[in-house]
mmCIF file of C-alpha atoms and ligand atoms in Angstrom:
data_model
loop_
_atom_site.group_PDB
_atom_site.id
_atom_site.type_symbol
_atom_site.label_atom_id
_atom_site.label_comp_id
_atom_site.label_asym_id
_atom_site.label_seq_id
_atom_site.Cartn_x
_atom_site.Cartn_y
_atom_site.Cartn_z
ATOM 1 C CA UNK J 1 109.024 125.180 -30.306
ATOM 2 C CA UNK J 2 105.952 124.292 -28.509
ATOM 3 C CA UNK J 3 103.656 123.483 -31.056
ATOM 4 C CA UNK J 4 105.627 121.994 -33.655
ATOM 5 C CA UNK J 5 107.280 119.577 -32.316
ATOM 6 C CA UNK J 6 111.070 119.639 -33.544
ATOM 7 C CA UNK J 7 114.466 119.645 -32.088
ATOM 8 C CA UNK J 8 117.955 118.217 -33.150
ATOM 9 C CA UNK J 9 117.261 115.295 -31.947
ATOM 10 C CA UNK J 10 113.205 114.503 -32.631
ATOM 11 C CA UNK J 11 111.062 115.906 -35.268
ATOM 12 C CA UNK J 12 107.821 115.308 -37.121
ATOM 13 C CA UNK J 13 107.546 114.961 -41.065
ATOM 14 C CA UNK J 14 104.659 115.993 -41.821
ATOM 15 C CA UNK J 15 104.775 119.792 -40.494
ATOM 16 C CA UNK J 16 103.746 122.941 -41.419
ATOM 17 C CA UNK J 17 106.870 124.161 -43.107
ATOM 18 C CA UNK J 18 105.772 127.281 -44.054
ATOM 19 C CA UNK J 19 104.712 128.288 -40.300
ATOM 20 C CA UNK J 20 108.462 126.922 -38.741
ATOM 21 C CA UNK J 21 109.906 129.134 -41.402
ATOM 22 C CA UNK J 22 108.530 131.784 -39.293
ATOM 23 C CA UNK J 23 108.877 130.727 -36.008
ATOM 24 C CA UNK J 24 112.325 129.759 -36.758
ATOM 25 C CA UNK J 25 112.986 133.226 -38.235
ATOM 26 C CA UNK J 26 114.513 131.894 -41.245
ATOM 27 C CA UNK J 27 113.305 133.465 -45.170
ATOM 28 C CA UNK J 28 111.206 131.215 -47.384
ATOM 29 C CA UNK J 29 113.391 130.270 -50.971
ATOM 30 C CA UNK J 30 112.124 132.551 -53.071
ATOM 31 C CA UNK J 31 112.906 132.454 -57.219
ATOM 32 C CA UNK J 32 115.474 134.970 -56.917
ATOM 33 C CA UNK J 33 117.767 132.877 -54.624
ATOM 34 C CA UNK J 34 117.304 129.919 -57.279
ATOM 35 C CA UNK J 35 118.151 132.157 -59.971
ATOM 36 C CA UNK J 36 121.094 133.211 -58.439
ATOM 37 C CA UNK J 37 122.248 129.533 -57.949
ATOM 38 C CA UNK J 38 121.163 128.653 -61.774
ATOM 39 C CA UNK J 39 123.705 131.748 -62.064
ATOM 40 C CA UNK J 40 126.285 130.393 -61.006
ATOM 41 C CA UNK J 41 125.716 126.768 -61.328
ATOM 42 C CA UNK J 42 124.399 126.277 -64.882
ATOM 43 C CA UNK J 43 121.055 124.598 -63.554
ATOM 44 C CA UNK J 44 118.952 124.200 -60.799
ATOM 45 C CA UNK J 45 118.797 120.936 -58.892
ATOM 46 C CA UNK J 46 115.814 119.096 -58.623
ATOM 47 C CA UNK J 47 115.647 119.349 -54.932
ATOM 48 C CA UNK J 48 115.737 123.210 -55.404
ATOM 49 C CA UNK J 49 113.115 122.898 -57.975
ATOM 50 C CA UNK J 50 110.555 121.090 -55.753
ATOM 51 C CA UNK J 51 111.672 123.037 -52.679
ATOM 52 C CA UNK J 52 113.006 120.293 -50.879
ATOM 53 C CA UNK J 53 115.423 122.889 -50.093
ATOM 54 C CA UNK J 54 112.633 125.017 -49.069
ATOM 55 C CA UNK J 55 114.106 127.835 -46.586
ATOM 56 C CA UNK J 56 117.340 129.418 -45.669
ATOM 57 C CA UNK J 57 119.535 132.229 -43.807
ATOM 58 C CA UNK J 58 121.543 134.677 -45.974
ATOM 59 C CA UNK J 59 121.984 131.806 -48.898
ATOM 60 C CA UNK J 60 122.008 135.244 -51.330
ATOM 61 C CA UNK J 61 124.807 136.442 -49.585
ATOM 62 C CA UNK J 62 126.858 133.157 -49.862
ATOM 63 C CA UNK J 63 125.959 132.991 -53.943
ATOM 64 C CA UNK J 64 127.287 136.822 -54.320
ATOM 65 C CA UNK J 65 130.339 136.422 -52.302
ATOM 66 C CA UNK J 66 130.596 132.992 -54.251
ATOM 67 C CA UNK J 67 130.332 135.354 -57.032
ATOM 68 C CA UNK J 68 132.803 137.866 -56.023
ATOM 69 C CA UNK J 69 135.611 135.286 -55.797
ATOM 70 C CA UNK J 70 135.622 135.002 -52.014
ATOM 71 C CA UNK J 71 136.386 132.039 -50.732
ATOM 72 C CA UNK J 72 134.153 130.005 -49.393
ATOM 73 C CA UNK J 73 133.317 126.292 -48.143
ATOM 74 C CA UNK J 74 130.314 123.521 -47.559
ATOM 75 C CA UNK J 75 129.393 122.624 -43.639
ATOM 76 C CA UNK J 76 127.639 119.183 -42.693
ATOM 77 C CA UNK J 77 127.898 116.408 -40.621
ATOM 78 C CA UNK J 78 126.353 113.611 -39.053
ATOM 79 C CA UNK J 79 125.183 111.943 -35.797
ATOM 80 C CA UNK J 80 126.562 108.509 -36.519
ATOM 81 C CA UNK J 81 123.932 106.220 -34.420
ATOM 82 C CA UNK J 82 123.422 103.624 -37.087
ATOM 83 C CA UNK J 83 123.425 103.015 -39.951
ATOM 84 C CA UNK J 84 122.680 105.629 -42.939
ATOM 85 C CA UNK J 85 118.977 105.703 -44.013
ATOM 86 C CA UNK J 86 118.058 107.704 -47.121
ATOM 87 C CA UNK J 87 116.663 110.210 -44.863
ATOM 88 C CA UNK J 88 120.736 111.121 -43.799
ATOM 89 C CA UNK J 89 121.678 110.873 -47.868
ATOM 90 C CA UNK J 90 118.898 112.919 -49.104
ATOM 91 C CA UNK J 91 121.168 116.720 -48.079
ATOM 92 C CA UNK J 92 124.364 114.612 -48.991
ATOM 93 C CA UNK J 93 123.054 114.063 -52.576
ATOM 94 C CA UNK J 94 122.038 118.146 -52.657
ATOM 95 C CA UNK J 95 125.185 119.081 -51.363
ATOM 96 C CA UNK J 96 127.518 116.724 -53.731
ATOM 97 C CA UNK J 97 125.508 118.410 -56.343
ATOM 98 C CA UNK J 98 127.272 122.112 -54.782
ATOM 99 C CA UNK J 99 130.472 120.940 -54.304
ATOM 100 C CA UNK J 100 130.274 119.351 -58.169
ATOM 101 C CA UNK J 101 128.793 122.404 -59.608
ATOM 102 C CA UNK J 102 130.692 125.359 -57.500
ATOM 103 C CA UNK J 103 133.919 123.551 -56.577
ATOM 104 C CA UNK J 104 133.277 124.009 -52.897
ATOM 105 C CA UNK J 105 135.700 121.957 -49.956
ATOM 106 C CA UNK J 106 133.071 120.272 -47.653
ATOM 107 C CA UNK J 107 133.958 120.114 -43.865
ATOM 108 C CA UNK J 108 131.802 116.895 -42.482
ATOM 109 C CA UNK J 109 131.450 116.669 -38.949
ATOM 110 C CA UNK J 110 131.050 113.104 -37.438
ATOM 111 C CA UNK J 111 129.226 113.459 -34.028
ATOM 112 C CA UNK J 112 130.134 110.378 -32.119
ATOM 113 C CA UNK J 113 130.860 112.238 -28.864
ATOM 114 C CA UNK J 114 127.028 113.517 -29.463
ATOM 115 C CA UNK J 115 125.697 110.504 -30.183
ATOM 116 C CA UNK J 116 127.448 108.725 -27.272
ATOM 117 C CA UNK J 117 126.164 111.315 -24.454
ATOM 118 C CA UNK J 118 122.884 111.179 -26.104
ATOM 119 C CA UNK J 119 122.494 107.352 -26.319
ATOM 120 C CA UNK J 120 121.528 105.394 -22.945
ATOM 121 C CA UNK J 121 123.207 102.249 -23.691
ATOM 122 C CA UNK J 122 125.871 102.492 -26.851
ATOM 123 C CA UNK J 123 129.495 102.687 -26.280
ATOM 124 C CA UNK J 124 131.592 105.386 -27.630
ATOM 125 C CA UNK J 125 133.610 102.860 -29.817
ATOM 126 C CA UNK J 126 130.619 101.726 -31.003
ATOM 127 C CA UNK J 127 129.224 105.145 -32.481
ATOM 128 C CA UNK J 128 132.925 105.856 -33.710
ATOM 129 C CA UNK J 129 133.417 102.810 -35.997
ATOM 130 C CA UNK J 130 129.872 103.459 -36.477
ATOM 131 C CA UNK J 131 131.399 106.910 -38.165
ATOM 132 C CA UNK J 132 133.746 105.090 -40.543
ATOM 133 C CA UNK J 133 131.148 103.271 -41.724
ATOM 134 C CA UNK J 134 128.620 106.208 -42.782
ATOM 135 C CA UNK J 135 132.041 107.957 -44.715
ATOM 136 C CA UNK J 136 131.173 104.575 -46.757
ATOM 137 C CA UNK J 137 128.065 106.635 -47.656
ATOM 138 C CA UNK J 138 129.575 109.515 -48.534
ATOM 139 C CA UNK J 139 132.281 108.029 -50.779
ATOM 140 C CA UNK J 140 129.740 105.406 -52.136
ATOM 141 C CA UNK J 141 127.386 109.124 -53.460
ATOM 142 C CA UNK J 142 130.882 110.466 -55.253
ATOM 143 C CA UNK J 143 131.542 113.388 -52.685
ATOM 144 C CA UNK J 144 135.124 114.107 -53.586
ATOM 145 C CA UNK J 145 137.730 112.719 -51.214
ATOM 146 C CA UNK J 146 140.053 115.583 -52.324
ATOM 147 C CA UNK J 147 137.408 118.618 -51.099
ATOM 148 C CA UNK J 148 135.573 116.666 -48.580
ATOM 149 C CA UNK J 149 137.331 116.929 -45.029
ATOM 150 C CA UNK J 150 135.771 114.435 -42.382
ATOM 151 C CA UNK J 151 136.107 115.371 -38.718
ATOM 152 C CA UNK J 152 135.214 112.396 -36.116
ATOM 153 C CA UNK J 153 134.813 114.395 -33.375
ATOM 154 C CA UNK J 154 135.958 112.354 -30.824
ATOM 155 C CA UNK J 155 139.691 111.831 -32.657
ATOM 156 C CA UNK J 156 139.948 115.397 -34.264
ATOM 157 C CA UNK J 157 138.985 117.278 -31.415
ATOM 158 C CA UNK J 158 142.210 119.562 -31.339
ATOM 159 C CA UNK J 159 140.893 121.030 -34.443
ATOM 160 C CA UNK J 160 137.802 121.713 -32.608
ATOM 161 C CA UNK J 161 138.872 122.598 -29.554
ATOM 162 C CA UNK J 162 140.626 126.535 -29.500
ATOM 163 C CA UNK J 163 137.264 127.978 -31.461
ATOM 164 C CA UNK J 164 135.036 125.809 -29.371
ATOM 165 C CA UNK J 165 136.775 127.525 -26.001
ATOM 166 C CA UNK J 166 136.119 130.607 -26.926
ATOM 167 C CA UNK J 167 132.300 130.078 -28.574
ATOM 168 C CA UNK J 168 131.653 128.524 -24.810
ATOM 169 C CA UNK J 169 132.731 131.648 -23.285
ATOM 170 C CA UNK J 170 129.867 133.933 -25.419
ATOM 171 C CA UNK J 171 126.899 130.983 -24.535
ATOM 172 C CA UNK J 172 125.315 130.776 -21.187
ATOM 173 C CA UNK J 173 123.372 127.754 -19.712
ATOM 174 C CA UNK J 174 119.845 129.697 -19.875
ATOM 175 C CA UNK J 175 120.751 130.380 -23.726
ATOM 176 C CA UNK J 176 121.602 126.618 -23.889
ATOM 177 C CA UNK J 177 118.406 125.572 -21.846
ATOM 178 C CA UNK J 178 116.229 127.816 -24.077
ATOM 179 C CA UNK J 179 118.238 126.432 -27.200
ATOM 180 C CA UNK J 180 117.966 123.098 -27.057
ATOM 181 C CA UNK J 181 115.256 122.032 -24.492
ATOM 182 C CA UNK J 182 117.317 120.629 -21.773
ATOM 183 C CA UNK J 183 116.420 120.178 -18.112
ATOM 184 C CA UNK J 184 118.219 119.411 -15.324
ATOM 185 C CA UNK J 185 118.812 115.699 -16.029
ATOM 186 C CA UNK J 186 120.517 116.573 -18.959
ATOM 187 C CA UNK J 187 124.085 115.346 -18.713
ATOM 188 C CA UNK J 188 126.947 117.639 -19.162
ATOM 189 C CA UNK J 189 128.406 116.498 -22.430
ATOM 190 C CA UNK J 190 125.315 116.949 -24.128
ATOM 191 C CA UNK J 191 125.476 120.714 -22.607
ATOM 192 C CA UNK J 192 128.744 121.452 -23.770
ATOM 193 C CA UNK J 193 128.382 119.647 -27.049
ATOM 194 C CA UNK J 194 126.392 122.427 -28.953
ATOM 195 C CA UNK J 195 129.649 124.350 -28.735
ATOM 196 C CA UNK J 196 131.911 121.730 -30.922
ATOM 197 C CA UNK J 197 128.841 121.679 -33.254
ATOM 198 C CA UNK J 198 129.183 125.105 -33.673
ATOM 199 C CA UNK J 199 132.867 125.186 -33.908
ATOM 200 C CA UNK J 200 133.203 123.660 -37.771
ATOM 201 C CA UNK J 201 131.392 126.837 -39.146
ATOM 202 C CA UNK J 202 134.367 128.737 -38.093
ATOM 203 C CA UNK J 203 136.973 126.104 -38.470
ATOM 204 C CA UNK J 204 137.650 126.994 -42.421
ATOM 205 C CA UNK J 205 138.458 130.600 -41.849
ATOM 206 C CA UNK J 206 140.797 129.110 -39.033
ATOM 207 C CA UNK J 207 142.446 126.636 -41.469
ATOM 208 C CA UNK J 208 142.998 129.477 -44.083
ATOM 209 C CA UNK J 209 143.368 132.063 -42.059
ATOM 210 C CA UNK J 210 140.534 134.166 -43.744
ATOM 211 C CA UNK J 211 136.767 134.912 -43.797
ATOM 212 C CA UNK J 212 135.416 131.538 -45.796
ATOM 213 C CA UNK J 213 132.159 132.063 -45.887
ATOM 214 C CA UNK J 214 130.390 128.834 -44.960
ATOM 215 C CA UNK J 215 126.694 127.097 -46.189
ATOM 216 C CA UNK J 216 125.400 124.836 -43.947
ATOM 217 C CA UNK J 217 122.950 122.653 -46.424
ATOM 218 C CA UNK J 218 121.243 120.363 -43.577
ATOM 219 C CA UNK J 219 117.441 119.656 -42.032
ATOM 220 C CA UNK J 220 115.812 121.955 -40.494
ATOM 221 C CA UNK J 221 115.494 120.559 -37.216
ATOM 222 C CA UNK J 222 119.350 121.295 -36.827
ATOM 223 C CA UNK J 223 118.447 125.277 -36.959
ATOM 224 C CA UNK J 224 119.167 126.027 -32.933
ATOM 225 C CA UNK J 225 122.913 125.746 -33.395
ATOM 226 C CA UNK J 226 122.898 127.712 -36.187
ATOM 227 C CA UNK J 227 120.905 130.272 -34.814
ATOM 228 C CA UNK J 228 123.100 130.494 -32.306
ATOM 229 C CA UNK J 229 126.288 130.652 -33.924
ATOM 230 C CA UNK J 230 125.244 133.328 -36.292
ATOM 231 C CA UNK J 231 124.559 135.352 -33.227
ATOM 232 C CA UNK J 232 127.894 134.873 -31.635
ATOM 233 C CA UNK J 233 130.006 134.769 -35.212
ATOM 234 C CA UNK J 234 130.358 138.625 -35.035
ATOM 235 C CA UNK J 235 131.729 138.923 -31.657
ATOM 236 C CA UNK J 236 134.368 136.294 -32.228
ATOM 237 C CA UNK J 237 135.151 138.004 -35.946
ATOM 238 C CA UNK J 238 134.168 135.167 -37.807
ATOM 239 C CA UNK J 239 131.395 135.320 -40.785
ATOM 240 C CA UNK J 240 127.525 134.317 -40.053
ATOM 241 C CA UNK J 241 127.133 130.870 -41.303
ATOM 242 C CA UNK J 242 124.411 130.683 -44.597
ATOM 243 C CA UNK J 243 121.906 128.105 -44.106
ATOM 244 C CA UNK J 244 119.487 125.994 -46.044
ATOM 245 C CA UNK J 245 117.391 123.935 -44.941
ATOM 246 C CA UNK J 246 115.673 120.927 -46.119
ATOM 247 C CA UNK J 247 112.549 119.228 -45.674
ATOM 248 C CA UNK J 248 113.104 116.021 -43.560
ATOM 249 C CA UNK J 249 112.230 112.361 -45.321
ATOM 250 C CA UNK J 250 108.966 111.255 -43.524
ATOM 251 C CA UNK J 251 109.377 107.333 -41.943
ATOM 252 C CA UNK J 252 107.606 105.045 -43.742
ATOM 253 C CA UNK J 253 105.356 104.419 -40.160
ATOM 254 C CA UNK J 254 102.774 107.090 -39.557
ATOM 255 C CA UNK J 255 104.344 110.323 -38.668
ATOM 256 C CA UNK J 256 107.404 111.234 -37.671
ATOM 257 C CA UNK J 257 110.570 111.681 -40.108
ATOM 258 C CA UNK J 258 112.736 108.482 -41.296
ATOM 259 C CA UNK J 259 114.244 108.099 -38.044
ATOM 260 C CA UNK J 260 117.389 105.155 -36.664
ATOM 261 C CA UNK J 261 114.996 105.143 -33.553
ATOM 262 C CA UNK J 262 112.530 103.310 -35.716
ATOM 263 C CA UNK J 263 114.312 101.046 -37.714
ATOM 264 C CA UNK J 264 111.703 99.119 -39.648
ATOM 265 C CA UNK J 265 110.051 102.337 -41.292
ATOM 266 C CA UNK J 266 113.683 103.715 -42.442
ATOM 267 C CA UNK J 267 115.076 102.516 -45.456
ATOM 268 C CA UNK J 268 119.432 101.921 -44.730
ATOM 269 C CA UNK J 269 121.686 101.679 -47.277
ATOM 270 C CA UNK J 270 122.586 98.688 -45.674
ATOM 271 C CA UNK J 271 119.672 97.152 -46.001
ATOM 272 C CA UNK J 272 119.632 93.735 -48.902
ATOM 273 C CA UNK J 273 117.631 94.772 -51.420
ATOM 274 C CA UNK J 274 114.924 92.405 -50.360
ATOM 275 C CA UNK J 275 114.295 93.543 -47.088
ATOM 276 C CA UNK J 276 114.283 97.297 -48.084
ATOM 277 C CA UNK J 277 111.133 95.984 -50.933
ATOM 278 C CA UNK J 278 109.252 94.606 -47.987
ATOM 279 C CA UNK J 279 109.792 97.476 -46.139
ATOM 280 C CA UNK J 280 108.081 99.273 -48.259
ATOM 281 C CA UNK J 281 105.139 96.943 -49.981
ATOM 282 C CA UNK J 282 104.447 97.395 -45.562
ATOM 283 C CA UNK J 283 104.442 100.887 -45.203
ATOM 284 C CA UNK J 284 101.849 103.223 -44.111
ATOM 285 C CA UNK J 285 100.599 105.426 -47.334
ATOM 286 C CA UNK J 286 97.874 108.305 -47.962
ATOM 287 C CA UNK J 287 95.869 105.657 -49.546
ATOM 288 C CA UNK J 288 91.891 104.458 -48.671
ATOM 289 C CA UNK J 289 91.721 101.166 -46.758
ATOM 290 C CA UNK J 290 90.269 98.895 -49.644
ATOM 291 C CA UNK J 291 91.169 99.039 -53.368
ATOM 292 C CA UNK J 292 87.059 99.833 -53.843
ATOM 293 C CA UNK J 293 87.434 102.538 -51.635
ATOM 294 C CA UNK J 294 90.682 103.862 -53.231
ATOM 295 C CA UNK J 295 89.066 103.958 -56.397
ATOM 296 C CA UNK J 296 86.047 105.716 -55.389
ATOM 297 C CA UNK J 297 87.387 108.136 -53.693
ATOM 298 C CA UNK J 298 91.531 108.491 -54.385
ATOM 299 C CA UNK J 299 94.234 108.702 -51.869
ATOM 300 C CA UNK J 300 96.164 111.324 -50.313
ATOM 301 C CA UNK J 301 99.943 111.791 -51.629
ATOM 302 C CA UNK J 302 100.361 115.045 -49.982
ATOM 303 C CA UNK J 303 99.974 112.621 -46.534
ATOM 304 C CA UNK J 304 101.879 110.068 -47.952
ATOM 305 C CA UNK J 305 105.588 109.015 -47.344
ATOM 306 C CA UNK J 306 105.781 106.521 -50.301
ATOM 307 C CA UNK J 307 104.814 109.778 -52.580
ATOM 308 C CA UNK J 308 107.378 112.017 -50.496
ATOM 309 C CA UNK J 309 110.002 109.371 -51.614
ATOM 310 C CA UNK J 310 108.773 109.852 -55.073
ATOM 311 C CA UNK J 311 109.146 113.198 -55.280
ATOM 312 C CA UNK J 312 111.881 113.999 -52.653
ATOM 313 C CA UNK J 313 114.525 110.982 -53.674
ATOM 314 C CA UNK J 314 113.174 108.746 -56.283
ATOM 315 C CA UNK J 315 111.502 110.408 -59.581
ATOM 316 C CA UNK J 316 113.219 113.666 -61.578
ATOM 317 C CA UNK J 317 110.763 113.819 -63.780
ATOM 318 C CA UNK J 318 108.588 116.675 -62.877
ATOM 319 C CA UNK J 319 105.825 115.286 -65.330
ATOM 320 C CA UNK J 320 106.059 111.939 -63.960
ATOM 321 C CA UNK J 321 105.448 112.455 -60.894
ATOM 322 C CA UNK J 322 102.639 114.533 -61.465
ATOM 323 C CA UNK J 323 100.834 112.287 -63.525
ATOM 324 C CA UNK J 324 101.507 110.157 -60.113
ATOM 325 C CA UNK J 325 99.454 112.462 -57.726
ATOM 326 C CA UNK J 326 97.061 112.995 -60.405
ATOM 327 C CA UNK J 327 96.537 109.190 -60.568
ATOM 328 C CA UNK J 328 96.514 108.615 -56.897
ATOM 329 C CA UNK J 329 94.358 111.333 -55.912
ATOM 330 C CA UNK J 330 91.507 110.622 -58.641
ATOM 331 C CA UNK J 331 91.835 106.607 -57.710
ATOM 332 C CA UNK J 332 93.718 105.385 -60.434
ATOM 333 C CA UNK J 333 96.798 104.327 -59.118
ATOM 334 C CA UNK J 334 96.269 102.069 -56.588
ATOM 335 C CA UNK J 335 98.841 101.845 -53.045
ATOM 336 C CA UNK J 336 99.835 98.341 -54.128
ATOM 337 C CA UNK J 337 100.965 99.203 -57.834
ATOM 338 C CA UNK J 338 102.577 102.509 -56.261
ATOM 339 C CA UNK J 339 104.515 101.124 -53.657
ATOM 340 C CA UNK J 340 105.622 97.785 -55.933
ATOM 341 C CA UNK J 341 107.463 100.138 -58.303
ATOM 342 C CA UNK J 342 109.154 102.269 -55.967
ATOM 343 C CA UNK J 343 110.751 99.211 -54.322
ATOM 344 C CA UNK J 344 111.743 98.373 -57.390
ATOM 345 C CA UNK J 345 113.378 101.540 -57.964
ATOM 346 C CA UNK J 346 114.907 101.494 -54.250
ATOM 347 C CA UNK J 347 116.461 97.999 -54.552
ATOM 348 C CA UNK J 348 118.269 99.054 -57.339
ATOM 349 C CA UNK J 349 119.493 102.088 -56.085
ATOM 350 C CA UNK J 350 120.855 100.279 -52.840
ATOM 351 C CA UNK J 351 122.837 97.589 -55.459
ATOM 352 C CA UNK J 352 124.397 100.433 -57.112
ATOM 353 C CA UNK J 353 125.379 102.402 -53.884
ATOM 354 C CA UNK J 354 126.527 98.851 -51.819
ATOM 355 C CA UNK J 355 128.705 97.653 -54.800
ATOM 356 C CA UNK J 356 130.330 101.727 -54.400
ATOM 357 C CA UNK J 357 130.209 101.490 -50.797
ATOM 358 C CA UNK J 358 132.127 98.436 -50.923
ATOM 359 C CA UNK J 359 134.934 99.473 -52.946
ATOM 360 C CA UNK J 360 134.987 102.759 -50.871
ATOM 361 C CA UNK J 361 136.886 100.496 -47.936
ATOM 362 C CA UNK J 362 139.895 100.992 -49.968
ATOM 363 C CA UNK J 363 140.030 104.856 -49.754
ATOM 364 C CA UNK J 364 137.948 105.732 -46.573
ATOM 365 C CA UNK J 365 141.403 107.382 -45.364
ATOM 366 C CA UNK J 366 141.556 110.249 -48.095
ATOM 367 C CA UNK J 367 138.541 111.656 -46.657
ATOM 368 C CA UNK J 368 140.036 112.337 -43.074
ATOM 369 C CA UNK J 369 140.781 115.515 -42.048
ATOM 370 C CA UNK J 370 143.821 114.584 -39.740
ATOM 371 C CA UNK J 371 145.662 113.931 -42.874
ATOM 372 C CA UNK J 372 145.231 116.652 -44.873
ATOM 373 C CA UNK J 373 145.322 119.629 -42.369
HETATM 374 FE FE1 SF4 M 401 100.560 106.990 -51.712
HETATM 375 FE FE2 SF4 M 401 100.827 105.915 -54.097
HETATM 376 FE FE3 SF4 M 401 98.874 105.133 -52.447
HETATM 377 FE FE4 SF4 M 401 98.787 107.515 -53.575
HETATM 378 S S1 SF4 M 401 98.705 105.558 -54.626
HETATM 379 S S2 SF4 M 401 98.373 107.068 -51.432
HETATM 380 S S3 SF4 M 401 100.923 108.080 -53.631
HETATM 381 S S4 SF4 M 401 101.065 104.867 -52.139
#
């Protein structure tokens, strides 16, 4: 994508969503989709609601063979490089809310091998324990240990590997070049590594020995893969992976979404309490220079990440946080105020989840694939 600038691994926050949509070839979430989940779900999520989950591929398809009794499963994963910022739990929270509401095994795909190639400097046993500690995160949100299968790439590769050999043979290096942006530096395991990406939306209809149709809730800056391995599923006799896609968390910074590369605008859930507030009372926001000025004239949420966090993470009140934007764009909420209580509201979430993260060190096992499959 020239213009917009987004791949797997870098992307902007603040983008057009409605023009990638396009470019990207994927269908805008339209009220028939969400009625179809309310459907079958009893309710709509607020993510859904505010069209954080904004786009998708075939997600009416999944909800009618859903519907029909076939079977079908959750796809996800992470690149474990750090830490987990909110950005990373924001689709985990949306797609605990599936698995709750449609009784759907998750397949999570821990990237260390990815993150390794990709990284100039980290080791691979650093990313890997780095991938035990984000299945904290996972546990610590309630995804069910009993439906949610974690694959750490780099120790469960032989469920991996007889899909990814023969997805490898269908994908050329000019499709992978035009795919994913690489050039001739690129190194080889970051060539080959779309492939075992790919290879997890196939992997439940390999485990059951049937066609599990599989939704891939994740950020839209993951679409190449999927793009891809809906156009090879066919050939290989496996089902097109359903997408949706989210919007991505903007970075407290200017620009850019909440992002491991820039550490002090992400919030982790790692983070003590203290430093996440201060953090925040720093952050950039859509607001005027001086309080005069902000009163006078009003700020900006629609430019703002501290409203994004609001709205995407941190209020479910749909009348609350429009009395927000109301108050910030006629200048009578002012940045200080704003930001003050959403720290407020972030430190205590990040007590809550550490205390559950915490005693999630006793049961990290049950969500390993190797022992269940
Ligand atoms: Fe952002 Fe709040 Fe300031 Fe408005 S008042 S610009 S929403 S921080």
């Amino acid at each position: 994508i020239e213009e917009i600038h987004i791949t797997p691994w870098e992307a902007e926050a603040f983008v057009d969503y409605e023009r990638l949509v396009k470019i990207f070839g994927a269908k805008p979430l339209t009220d028939r989709e969400v009625d179809m989940l309310a459907n079958v779900a009893g309710e709509v999520h607020v993510m859904i609601r505010r069209r954080v989950f904004y786009s998708h591929r075939d997600f009416d398809i999944f909800l009618e063979a859903y519907k029909s009794g076939r079977r079908c499963a959750l796809y996800t994963g992470r690149g474990p490089s750090g830490h987990t910022h909110l950005g990373h739990i924001l689709p985990w929270i949306f797609t605990k809310w599936l698995q709750d509401k449609l009784g759907l095994e998750l397949f999570f795909q821990m990237t260390d091998d990815e993150k390794y190639w990709h990284s100039e400097s980290g080791s691979l046993e650093e990313f890997n324990s780095l991938a035990y500690e984000n299945i904290l995160d996972l546990a610590a949100l309630g995804l069910d240990p009993s439906k949610t299968h974690v694959i750490i790439d780099s120790e469960d590769i032989s469920y991996l590997y007889p899909i990814a050999i023969k997805i490898a043979k269908k994908i050329t290096y000019s499709t992978q070049k035009a795919s994913f942006g690489f050039t001739d530096s690129t190194n080889i395991g970051m060539i080959y590594y779309p492939v075992l990406q790919m290879a997890v939306a196939f992997l439940p209809s390999e485990l059951y020995r049937d066609q599990v149709m599989v939704l891939i809730p994740a950020g839209i800056d993951q679409d190449p893969y999927w793009r891809l391995t809906r156009d090879i599923a066919p050939s290989l006799n496996y089902p097109k992976p359903a997408q949706i896609h989210n919007k991505l968390l903007p970075g407290l910074g200017i620009g850019g979404k909440m992002s491991s590369s820039k550490p002090e605008t992400a919030i982790y859930t790692t983070d003590p309490p203290d430093v996440a507030k201060q953090k925040i009372m720093k952050a950039f926001t859509g607001g005027q220079p001086t309080a005069q000025l902000q009163r006078k004239y009003g700020g900006n949420p629609d430019a703002c990440p501290i409203y994004k966090m609001y709205e995407m993470l941190f209020e479910d009140d749909d009348k609350k946080l429009l009395d927000r934007y109301n108050a910030c764009k006629t200048g009578n909420l002012l940045c200080g105020e704003c930001k003050a209580e959403l720290a407020e509201r972030v430190a205590k979430f990040l007590i809550n989840h550490q205390e559950r993260r915490g005693k999630a060190l006793n049961y990290v096992e049950k969500y390993l694939i190797r022992h269940k499959f």
